Coordinates of C-alpha atoms and ligand atoms in Angstrom, one line a residue:
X796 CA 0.0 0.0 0.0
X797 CA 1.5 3.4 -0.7
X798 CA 0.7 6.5 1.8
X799 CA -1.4 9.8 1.4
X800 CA -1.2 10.8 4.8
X801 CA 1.0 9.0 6.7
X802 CA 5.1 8.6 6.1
X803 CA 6.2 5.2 7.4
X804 CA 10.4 4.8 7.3
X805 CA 12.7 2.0 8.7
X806 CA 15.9 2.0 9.6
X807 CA 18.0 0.0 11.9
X808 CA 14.9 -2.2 12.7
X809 CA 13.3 1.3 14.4
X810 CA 9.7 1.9 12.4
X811 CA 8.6 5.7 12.4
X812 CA 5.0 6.4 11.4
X813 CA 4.1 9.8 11.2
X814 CA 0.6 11.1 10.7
X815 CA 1.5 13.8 7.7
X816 CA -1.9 16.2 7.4
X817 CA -0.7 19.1 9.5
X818 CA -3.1 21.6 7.4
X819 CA -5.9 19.8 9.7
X820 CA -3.7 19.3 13.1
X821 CA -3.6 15.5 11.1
X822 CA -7.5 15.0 12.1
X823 CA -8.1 11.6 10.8
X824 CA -9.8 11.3 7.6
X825 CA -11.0 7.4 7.0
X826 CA -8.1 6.7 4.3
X827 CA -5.4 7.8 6.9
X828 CA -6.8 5.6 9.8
X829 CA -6.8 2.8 6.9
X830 CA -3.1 3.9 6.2
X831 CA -2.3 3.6 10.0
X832 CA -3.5 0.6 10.4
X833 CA -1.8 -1.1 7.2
X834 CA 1.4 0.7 8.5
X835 CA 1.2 -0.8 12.1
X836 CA 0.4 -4.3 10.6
X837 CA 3.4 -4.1 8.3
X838 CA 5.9 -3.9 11.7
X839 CA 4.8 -7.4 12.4
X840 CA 7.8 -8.2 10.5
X841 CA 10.7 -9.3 11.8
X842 CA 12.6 -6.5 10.7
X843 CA 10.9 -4.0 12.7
X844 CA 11.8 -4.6 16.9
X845 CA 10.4 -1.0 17.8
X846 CA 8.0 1.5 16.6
X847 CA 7.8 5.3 16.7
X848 CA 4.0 6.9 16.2
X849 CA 4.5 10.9 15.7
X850 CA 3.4 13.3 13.6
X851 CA 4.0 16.8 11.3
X852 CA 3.5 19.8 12.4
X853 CA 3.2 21.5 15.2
X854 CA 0.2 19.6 16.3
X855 CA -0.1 15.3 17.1
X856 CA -3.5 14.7 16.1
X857 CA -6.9 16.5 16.3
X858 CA -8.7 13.4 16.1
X859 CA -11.3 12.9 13.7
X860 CA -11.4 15.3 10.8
X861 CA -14.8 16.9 11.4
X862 CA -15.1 18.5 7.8
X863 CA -15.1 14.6 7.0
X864 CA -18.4 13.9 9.3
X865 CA -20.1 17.0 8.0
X866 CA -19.8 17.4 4.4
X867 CA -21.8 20.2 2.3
X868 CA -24.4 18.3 0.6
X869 CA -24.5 15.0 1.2
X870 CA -25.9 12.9 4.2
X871 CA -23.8 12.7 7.3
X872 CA -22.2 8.9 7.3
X873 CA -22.7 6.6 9.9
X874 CA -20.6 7.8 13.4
X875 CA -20.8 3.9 14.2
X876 CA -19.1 2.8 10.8
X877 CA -16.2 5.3 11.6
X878 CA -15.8 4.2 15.5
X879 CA -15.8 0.6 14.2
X880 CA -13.4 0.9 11.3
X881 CA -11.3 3.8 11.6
X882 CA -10.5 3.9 16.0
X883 CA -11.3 0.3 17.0
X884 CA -9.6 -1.3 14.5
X885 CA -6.7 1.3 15.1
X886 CA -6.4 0.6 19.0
X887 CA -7.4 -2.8 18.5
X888 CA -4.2 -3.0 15.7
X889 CA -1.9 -0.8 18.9
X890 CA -2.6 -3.3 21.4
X891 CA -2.3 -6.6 19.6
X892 CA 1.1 -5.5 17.7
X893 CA 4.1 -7.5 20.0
X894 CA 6.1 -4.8 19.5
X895 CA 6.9 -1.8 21.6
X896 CA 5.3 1.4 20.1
X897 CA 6.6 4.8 21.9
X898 CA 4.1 8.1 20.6
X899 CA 5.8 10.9 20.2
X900 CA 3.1 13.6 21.1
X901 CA 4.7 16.9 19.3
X902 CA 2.0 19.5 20.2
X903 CA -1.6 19.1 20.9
X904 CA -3.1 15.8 20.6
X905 CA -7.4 15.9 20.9
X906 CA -10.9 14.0 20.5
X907 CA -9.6 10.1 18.8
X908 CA -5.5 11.6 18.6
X909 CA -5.2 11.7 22.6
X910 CA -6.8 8.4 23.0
X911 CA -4.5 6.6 20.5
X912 CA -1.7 7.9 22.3
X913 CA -3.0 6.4 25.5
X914 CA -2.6 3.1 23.5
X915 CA 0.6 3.1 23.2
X916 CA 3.2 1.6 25.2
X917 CA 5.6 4.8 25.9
X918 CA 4.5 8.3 25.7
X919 CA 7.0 11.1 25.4
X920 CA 5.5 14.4 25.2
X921 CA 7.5 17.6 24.3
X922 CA 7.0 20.3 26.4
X923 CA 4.5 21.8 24.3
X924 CA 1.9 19.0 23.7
X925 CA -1.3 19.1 25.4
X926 CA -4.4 16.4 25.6
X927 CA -7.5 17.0 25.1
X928 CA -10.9 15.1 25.7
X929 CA -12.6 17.4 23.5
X930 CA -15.8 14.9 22.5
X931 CA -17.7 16.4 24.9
X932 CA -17.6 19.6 23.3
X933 CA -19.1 18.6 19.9
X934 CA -21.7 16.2 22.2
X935 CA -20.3 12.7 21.6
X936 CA -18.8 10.4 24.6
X937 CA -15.1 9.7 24.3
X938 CA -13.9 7.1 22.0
X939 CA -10.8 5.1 20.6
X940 CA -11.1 3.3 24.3
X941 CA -10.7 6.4 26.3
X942 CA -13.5 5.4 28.6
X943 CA -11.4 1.8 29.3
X944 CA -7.6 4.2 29.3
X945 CA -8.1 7.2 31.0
X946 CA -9.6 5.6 34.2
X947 CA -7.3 3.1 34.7
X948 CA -4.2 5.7 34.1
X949 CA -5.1 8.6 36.3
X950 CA -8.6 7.3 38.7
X951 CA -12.2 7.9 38.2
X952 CA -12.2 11.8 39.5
X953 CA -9.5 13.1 37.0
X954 CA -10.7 10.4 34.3
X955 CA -14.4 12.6 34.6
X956 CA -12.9 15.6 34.9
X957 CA -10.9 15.2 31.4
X958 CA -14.4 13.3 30.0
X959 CA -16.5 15.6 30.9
X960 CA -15.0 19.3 30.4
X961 CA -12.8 18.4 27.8
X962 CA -10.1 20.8 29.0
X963 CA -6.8 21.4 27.3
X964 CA -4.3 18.8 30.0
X965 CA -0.5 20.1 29.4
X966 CA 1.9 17.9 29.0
X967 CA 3.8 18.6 32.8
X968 CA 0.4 18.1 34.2
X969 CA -0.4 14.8 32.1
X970 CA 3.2 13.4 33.6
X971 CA 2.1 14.5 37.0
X972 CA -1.2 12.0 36.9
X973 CA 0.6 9.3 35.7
X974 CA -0.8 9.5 32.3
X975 CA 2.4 9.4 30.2
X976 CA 5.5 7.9 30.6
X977 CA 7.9 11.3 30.0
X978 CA 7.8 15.0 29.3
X979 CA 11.3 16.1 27.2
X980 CA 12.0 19.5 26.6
X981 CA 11.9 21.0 23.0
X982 CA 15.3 20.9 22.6
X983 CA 16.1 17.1 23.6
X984 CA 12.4 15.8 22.8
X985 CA 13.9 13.9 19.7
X986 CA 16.8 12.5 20.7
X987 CA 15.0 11.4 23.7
X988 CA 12.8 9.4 21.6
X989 CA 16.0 7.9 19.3
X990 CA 17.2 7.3 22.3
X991 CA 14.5 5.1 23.5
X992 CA 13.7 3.8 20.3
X993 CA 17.2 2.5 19.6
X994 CA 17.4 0.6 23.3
X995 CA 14.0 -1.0 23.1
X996 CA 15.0 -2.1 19.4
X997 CA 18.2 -4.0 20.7
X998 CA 16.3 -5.8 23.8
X999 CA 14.7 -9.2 23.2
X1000 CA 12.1 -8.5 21.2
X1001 CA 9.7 -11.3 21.7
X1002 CA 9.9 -10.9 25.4
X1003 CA 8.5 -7.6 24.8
X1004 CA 6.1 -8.5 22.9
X1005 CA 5.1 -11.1 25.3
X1006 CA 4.8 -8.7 28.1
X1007 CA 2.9 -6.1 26.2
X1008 CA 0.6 -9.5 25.7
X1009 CA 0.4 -9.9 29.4
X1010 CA 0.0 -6.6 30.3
X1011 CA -3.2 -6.2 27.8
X1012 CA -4.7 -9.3 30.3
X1013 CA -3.7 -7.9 33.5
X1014 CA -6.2 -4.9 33.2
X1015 CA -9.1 -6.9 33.3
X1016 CA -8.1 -10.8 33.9
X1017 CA -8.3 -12.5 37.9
X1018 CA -5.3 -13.0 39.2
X1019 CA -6.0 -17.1 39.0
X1020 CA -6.2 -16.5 35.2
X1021 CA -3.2 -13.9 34.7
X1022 CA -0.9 -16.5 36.7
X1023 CA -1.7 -19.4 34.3
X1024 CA -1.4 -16.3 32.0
X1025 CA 2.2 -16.0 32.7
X1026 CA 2.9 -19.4 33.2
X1027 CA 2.2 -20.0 29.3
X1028 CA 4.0 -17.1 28.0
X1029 CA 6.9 -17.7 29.6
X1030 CA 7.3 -20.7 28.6
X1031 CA 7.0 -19.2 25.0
X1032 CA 9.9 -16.6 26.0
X1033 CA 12.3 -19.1 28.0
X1034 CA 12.2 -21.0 24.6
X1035 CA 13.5 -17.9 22.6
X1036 CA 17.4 -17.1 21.5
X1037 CA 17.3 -14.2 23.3
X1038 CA 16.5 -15.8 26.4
X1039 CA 19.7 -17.7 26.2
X1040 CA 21.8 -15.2 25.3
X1041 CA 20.8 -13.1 28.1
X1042 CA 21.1 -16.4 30.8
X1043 CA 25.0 -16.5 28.7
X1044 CA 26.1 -13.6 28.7
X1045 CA 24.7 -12.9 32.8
X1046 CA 27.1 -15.8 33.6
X1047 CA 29.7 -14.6 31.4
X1048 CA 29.5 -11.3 33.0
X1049 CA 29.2 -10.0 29.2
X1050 CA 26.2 -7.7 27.5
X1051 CA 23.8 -9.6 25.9
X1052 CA 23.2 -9.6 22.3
X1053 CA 19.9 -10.0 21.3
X1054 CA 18.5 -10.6 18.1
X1055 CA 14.8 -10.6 18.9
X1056 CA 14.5 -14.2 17.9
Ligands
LIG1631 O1 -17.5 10.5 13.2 C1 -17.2 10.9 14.3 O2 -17.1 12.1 14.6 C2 -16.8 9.9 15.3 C3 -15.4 9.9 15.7 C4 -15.0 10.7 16.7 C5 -13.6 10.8 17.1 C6 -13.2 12.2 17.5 O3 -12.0 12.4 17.5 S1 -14.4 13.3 17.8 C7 -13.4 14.8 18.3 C8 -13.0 15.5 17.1 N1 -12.0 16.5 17.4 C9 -12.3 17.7 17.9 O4 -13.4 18.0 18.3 C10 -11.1 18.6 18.1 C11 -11.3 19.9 17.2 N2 -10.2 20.8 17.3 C12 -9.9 21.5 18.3 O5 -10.6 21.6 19.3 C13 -8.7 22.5 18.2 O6 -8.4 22.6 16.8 C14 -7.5 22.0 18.9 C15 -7.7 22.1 20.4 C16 -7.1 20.5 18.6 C17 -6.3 22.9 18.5 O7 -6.7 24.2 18.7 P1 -5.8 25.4 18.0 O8 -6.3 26.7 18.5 O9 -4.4 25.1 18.3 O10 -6.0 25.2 16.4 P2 -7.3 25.6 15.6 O11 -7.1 27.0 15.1 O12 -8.5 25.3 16.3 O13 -7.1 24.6 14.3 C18 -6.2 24.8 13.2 C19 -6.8 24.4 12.0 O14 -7.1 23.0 12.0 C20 -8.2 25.1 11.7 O15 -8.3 25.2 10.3 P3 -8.1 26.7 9.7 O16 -9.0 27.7 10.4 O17 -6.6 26.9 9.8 O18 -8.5 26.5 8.2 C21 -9.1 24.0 12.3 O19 -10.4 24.1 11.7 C22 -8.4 22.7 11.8 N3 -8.9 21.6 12.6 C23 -8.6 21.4 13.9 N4 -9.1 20.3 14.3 C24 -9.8 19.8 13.3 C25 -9.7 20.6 12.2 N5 -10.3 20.4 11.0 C26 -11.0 19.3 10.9 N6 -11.2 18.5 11.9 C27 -10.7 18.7 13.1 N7 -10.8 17.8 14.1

């Protein structure tokens, strides 16, 4: 598939995907959602071991592209059609990739863009970036499993807060909640994401992905089922490379080398 709206680049097994409408704060129009998703399912490959999710411009996302949903003269489409194939199949894609995805939130991310984020594994803000709940203001509820994120990140009182009066979070005070992983200053905010982009790419990949497997249980499983959880995949992980390598080089007082087999 070639891109309209997205950019998708590899190099040195790092994937970068980079929503490209910044006209429209990169709103989501259906054919870049499509393009997102084809882009995440290409890093299942084996030559992808990390992924980068940012964007152009001085914005990260304004979620969907409302001039989309409204247009002149022609009925509006069906809300549900666009919820089921442009943000669940995007979050569901997020999750279910056993890769580690950091977002790289440039500027203000709104509406569907600040719930996606929330999907991913690692968030680094800059400075500058903002979220923004802002479905309440155009009198729809939260989507792209914001209801399901935002709870569980920062409690029920800040969750309805953010739900509810859909007010503009800055980045420092997202950090403070627990919402997202890091806040970098302008200056550093891209080197700090090469610079996790390139360790997590050299780690054991499938033990990643394995724990990003578990971790999608743990929110909602007992802990009777999460232990027989574990018990499964690790078994998968103890009978990677990687996992030997890493028990090697321990006892050889070495680094390990992993090849994210
Ligand atoms: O079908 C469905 O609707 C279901 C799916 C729902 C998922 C959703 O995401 S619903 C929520 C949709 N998003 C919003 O409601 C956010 C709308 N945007 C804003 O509130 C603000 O633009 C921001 C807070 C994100 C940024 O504010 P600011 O002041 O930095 O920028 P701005 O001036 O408002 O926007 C700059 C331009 O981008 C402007 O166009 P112009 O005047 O330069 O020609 C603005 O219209 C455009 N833009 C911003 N957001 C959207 C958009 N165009 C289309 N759709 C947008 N979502």
């Amino acid at each position: 598939m070639s891109y309209q709206f997205i950019r998708f680049e590899l190099s040195d097994q790092i994937a970068t995907i980079t929503l490209n409408r910044p006209d429209v704060l990169n709103s989501f129009n259906m054919l870049m959602a499509k393009e997102l998703q084809n882009a995440i399912k290409r890093c299942e490959e084996p030559d992808v071991r990390a992924v980068v999710l940012t964007a152009e411009g001085r914005a990260f996302c304004a979620g969907q592209d409302l001039d989309e949903v409204a247009p002149a003269e022609k009925p509006w489409p069906d809300i549900r059609d666009i919820v089921r194939e442009s943000y669940n199949a995007t979050i569901k894609a997020i999750r279910s990739l056993e890769k580690p995805i950091i977002c790289a939130v440039n500027g203000v991310a709104a509406g569907a863009g600040a719930n996606i984020v929330l999907a991913c594994d690692f968030v680094i803000a800059s400075e500058r970036a903002s979220f923004m709940q802002a479905f309440c203001h155009i009198g729809l509820i939260p989507d792209s499993g914001g209801t399901w994120f935002l709870p569980r990140l920062v409690g029920l009182p800040r969750a309805t807060a953010m739900m509810m009066l859909g007010e503009k979070i800055p980045a420092a005070d997202a950090f403070a909640m627990g919402m997202i992983y890091k806040v970098s200053p302008e200056e550093s905010f891209r080197d700090d994401v090469a610079e996790l982009a390139t360790r997590l790419s050299k780690m054991a990949t499938r033990g990643l992905g394995l724990t990003k497997h578990a971790i999608n249980q743990a929110l909602s499983n007992t802990l009777e089922g999460q232990l027989d959880l574990e018990e499964e995949l690790q078994g998968a992980a103890g009978s990677t490379d990687d996992y030997r390598e890493g028990v090697r080089a321990f006892l050889a007082k070495r680094k390990p080398v992993f090849h994210g087999k």
